[in-house]
JSON list of C-alpha atoms in Angstrom, two decimals:
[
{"chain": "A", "resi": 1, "resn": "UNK", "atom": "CA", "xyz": [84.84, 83.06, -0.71]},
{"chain": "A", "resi": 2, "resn": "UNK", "atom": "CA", "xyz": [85.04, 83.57, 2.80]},
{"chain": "A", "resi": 3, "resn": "UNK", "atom": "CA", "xyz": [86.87, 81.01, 5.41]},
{"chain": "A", "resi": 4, "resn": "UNK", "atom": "CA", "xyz": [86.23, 81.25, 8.80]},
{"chain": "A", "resi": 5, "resn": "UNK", "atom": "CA", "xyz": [87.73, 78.54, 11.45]},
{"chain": "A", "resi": 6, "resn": "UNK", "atom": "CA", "xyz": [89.37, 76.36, 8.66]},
{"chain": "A", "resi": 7, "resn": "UNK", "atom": "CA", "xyz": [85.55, 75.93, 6.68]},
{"chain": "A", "resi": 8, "resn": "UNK", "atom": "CA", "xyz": [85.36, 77.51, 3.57]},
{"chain": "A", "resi": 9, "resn": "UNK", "atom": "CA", "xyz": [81.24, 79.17, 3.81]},
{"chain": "A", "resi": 10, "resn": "UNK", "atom": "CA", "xyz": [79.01, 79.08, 0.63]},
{"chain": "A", "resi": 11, "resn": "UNK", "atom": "CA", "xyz": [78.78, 82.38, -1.02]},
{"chain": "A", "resi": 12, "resn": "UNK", "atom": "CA", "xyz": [75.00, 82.16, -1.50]},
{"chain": "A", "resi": 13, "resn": "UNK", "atom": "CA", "xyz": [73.78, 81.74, 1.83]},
{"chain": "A", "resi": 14, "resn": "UNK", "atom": "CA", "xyz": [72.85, 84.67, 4.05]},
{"chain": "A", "resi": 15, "resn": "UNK", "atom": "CA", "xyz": [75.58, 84.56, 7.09]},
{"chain": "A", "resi": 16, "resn": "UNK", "atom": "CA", "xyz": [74.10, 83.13, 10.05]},
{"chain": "A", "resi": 17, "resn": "UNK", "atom": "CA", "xyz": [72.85, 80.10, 8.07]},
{"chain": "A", "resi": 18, "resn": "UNK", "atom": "CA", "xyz": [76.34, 79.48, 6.27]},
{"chain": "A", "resi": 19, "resn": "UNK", "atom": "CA", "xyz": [78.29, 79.75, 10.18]},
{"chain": "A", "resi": 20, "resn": "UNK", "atom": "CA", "xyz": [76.57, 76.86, 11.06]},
{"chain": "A", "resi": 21, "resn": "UNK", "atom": "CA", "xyz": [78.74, 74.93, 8.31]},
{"chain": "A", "resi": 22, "resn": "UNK", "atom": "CA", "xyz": [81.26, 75.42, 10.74]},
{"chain": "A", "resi": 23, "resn": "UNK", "atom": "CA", "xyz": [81.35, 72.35, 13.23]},
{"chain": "A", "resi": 24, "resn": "UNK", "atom": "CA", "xyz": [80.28, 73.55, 17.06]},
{"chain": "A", "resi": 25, "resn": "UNK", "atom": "CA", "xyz": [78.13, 76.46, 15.57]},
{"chain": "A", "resi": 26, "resn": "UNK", "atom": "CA", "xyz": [74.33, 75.83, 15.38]},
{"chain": "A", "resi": 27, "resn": "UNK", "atom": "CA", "xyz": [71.86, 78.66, 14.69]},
{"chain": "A", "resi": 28, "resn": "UNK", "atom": "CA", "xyz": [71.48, 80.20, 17.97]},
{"chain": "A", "resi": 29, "resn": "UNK", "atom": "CA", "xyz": [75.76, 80.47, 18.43]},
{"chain": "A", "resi": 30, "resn": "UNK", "atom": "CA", "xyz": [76.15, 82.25, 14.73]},
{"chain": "A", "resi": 31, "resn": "UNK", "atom": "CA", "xyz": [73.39, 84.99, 15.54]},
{"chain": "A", "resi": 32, "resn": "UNK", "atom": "CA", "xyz": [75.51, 85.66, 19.16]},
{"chain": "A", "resi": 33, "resn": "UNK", "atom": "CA", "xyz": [78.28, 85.98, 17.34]},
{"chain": "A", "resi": 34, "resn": "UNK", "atom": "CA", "xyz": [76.63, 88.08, 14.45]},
{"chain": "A", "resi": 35, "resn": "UNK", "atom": "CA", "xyz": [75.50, 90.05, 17.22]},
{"chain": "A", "resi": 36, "resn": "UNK", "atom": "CA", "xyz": [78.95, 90.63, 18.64]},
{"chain": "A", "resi": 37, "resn": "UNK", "atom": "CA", "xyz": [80.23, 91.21, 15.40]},
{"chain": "A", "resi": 38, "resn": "UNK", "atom": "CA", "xyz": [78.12, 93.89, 14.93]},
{"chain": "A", "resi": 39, "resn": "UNK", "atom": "CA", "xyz": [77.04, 92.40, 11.34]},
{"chain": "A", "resi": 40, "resn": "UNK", "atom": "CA", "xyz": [73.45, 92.10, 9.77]},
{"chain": "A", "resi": 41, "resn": "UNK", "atom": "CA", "xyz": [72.58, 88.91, 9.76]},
{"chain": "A", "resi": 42, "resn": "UNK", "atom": "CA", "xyz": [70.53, 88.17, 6.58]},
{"chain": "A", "resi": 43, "resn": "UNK", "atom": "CA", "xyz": [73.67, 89.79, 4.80]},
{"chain": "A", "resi": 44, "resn": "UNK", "atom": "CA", "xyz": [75.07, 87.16, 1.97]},
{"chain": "A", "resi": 45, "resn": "UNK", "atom": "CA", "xyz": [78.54, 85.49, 2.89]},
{"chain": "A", "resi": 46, "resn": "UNK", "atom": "CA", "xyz": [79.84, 87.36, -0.71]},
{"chain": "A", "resi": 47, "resn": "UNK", "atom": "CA", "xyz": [79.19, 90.65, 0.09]},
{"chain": "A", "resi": 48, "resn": "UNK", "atom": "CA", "xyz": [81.11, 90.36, 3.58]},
{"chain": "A", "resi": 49, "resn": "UNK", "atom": "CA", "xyz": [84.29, 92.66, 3.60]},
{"chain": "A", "resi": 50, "resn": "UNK", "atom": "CA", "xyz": [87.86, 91.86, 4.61]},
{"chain": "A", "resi": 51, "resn": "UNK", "atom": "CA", "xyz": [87.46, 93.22, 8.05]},
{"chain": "A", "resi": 52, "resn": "UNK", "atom": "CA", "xyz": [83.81, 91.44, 8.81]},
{"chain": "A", "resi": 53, "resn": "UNK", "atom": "CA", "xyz": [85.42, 88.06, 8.27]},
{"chain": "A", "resi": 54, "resn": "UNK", "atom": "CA", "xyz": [88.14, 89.07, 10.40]},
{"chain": "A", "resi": 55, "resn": "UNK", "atom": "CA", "xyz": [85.72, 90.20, 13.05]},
{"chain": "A", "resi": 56, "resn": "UNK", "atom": "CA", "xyz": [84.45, 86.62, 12.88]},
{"chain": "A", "resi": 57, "resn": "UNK", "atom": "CA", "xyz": [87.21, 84.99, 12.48]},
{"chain": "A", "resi": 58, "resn": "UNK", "atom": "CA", "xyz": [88.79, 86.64, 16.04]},
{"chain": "A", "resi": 59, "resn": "UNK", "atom": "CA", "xyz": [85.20, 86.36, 17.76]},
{"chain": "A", "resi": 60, "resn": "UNK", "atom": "CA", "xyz": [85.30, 82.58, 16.72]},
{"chain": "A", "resi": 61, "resn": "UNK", "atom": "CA", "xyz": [88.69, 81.82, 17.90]},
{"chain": "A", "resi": 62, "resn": "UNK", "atom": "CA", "xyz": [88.74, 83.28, 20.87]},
{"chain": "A", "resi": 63, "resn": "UNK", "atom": "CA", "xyz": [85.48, 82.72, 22.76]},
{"chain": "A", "resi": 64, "resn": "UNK", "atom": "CA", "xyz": [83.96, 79.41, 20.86]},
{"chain": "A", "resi": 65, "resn": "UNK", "atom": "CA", "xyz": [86.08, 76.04, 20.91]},
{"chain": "A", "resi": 66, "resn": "UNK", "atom": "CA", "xyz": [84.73, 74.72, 17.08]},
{"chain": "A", "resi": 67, "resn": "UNK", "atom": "CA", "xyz": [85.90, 72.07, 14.47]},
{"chain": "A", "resi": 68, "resn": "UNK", "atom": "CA", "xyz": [89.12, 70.14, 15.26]},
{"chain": "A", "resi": 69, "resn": "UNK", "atom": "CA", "xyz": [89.32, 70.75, 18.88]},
{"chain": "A", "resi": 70, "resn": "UNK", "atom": "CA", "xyz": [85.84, 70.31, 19.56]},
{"chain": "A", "resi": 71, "resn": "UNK", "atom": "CA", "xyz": [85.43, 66.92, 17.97]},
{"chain": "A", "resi": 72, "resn": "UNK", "atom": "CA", "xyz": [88.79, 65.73, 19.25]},
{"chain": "A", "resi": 73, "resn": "UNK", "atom": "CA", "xyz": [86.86, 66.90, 22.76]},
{"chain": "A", "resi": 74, "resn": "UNK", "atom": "CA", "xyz": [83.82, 64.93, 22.04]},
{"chain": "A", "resi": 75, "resn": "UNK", "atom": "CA", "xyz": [85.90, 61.51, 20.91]},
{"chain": "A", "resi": 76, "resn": "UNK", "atom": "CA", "xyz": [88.12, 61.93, 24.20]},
{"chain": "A", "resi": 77, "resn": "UNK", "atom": "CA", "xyz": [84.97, 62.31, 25.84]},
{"chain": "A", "resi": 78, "resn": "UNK", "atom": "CA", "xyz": [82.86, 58.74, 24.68]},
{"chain": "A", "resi": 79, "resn": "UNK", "atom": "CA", "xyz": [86.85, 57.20, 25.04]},
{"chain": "A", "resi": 80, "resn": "UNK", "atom": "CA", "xyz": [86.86, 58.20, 28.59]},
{"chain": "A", "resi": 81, "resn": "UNK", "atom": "CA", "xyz": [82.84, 56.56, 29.51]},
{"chain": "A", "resi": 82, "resn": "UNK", "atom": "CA", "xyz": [84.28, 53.55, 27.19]},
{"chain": "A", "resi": 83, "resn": "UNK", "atom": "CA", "xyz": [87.57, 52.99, 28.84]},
{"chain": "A", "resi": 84, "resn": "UNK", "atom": "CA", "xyz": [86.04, 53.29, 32.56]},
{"chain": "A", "resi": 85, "resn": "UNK", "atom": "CA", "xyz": [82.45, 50.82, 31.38]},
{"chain": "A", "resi": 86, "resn": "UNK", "atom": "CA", "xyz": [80.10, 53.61, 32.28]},
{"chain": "A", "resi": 87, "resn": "UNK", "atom": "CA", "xyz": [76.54, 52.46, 31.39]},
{"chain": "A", "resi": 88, "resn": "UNK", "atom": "CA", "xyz": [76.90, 54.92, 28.47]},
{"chain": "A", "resi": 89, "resn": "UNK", "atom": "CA", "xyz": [80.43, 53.74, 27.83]},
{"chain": "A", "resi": 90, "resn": "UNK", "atom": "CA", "xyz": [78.76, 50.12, 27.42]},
{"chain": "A", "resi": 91, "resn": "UNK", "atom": "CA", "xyz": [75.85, 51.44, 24.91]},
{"chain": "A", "resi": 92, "resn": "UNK", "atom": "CA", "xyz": [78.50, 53.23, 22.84]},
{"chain": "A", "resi": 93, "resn": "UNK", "atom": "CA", "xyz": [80.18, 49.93, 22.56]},
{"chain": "A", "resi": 94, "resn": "UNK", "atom": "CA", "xyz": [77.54, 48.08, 21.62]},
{"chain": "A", "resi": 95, "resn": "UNK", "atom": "CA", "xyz": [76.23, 50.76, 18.89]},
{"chain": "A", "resi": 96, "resn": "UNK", "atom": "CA", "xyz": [72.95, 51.15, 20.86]},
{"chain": "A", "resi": 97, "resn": "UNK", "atom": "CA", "xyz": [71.17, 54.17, 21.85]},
{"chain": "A", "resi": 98, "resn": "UNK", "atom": "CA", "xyz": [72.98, 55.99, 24.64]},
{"chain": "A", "resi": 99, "resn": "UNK", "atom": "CA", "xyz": [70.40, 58.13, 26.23]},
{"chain": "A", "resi": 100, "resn": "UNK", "atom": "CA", "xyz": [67.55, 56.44, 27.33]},
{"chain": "A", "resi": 101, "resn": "UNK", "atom": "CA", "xyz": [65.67, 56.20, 24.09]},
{"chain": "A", "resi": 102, "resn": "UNK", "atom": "CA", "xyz": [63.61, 52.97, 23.50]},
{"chain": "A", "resi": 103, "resn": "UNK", "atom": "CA", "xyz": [65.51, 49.86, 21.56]},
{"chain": "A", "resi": 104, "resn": "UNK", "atom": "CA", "xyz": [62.33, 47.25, 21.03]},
{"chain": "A", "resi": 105, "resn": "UNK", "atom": "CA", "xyz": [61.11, 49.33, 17.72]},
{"chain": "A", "resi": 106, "resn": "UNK", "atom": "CA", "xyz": [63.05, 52.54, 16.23]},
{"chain": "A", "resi": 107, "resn": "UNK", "atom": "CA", "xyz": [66.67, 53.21, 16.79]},
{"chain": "A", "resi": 108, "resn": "UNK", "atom": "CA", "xyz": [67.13, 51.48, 13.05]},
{"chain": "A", "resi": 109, "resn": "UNK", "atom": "CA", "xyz": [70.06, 54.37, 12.61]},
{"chain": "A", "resi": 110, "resn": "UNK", "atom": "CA", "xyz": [71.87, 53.58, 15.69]},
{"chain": "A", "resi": 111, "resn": "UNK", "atom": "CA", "xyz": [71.71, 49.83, 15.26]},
{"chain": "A", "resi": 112, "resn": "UNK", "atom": "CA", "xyz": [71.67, 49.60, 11.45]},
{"chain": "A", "resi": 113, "resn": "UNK", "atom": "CA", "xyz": [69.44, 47.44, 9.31]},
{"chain": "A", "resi": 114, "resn": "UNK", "atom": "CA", "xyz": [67.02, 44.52, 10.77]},
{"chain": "A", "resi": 115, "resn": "UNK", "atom": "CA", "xyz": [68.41, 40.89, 10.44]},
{"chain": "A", "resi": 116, "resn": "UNK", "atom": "CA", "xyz": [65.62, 38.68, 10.19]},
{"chain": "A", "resi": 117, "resn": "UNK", "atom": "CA", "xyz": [65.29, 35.92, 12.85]},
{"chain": "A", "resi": 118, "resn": "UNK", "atom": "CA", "xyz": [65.96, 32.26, 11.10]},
{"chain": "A", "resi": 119, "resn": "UNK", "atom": "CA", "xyz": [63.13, 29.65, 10.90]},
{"chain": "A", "resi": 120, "resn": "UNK", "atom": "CA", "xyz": [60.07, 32.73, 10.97]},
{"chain": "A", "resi": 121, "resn": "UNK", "atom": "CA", "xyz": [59.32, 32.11, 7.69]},
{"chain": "A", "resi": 122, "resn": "UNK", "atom": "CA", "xyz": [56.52, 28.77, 7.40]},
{"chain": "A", "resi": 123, "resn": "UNK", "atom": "CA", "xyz": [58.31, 26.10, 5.68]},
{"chain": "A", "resi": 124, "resn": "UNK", "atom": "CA", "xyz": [56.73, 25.43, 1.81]},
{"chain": "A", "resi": 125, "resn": "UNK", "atom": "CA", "xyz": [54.53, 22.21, 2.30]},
{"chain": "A", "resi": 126, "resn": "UNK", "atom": "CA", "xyz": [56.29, 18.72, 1.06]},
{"chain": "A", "resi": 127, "resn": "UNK", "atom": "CA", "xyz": [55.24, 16.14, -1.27]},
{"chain": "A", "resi": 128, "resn": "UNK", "atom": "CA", "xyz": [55.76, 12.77, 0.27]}
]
């Protein structure tokens, strides 16, 4: 069970998929670093030794900001554009989409689950 930057990695999964369980590491990142680690890529996280987690574990930590101090980074980051009301600051506030995307249909996961607007229903006819 190898644990690289603080994430423990599935044994089952060849390497350069299970590095991108680390946070900061997508798929392009953990075949550079495979790369620079000198290790086959489409090798399964079990049958890494000692010093090829090491390897990783040293390339990681010194040339990659991941996990912890990258999302501490990030949050600093939308606190900043909050705390000075940049346009994105505002959007982040108001749970909208930040970047540009359109708000009149989609963007259901940014602003959560449709209310529906009272009195757009017909009203049931009356007996008088």
């Amino acid at each position: 069970m190898a644990r690289i930057a603080g994430v423990t990695l599935p044994n089952d999964k060849q390497v350069w998929i299970a590095l991108t369980y680390v946070y900061g590491i997508g798929r392009t990142t953990a075949k550079s670093i495979l790369a620079a680690a000198k290790i086959e890529p489409t090798t399964r996280v079990k049958d890494l030794t000692e010093a090829d987690e090491q390897k990783l574990n040293d390339i990681i930590s010194n040339q990659y900001m991941v996990e912890g101090n990258l999302r501490r980074l990030v949050t600093n980051n939308i606190k900043r554009i909050k705390d000075i009301n940049s346009y994105k600051g505002l959007r982040h506030k108001a749970g909208l989409p930040v970047n540009g995307q359109r708000t009149r249909t989609n963007a259901r996961t940014r602003k959560g689950r449709a209310i529906a607007v009272g009195g757009a229903q017909p009203k049931a006819a009356s007996k008088t």
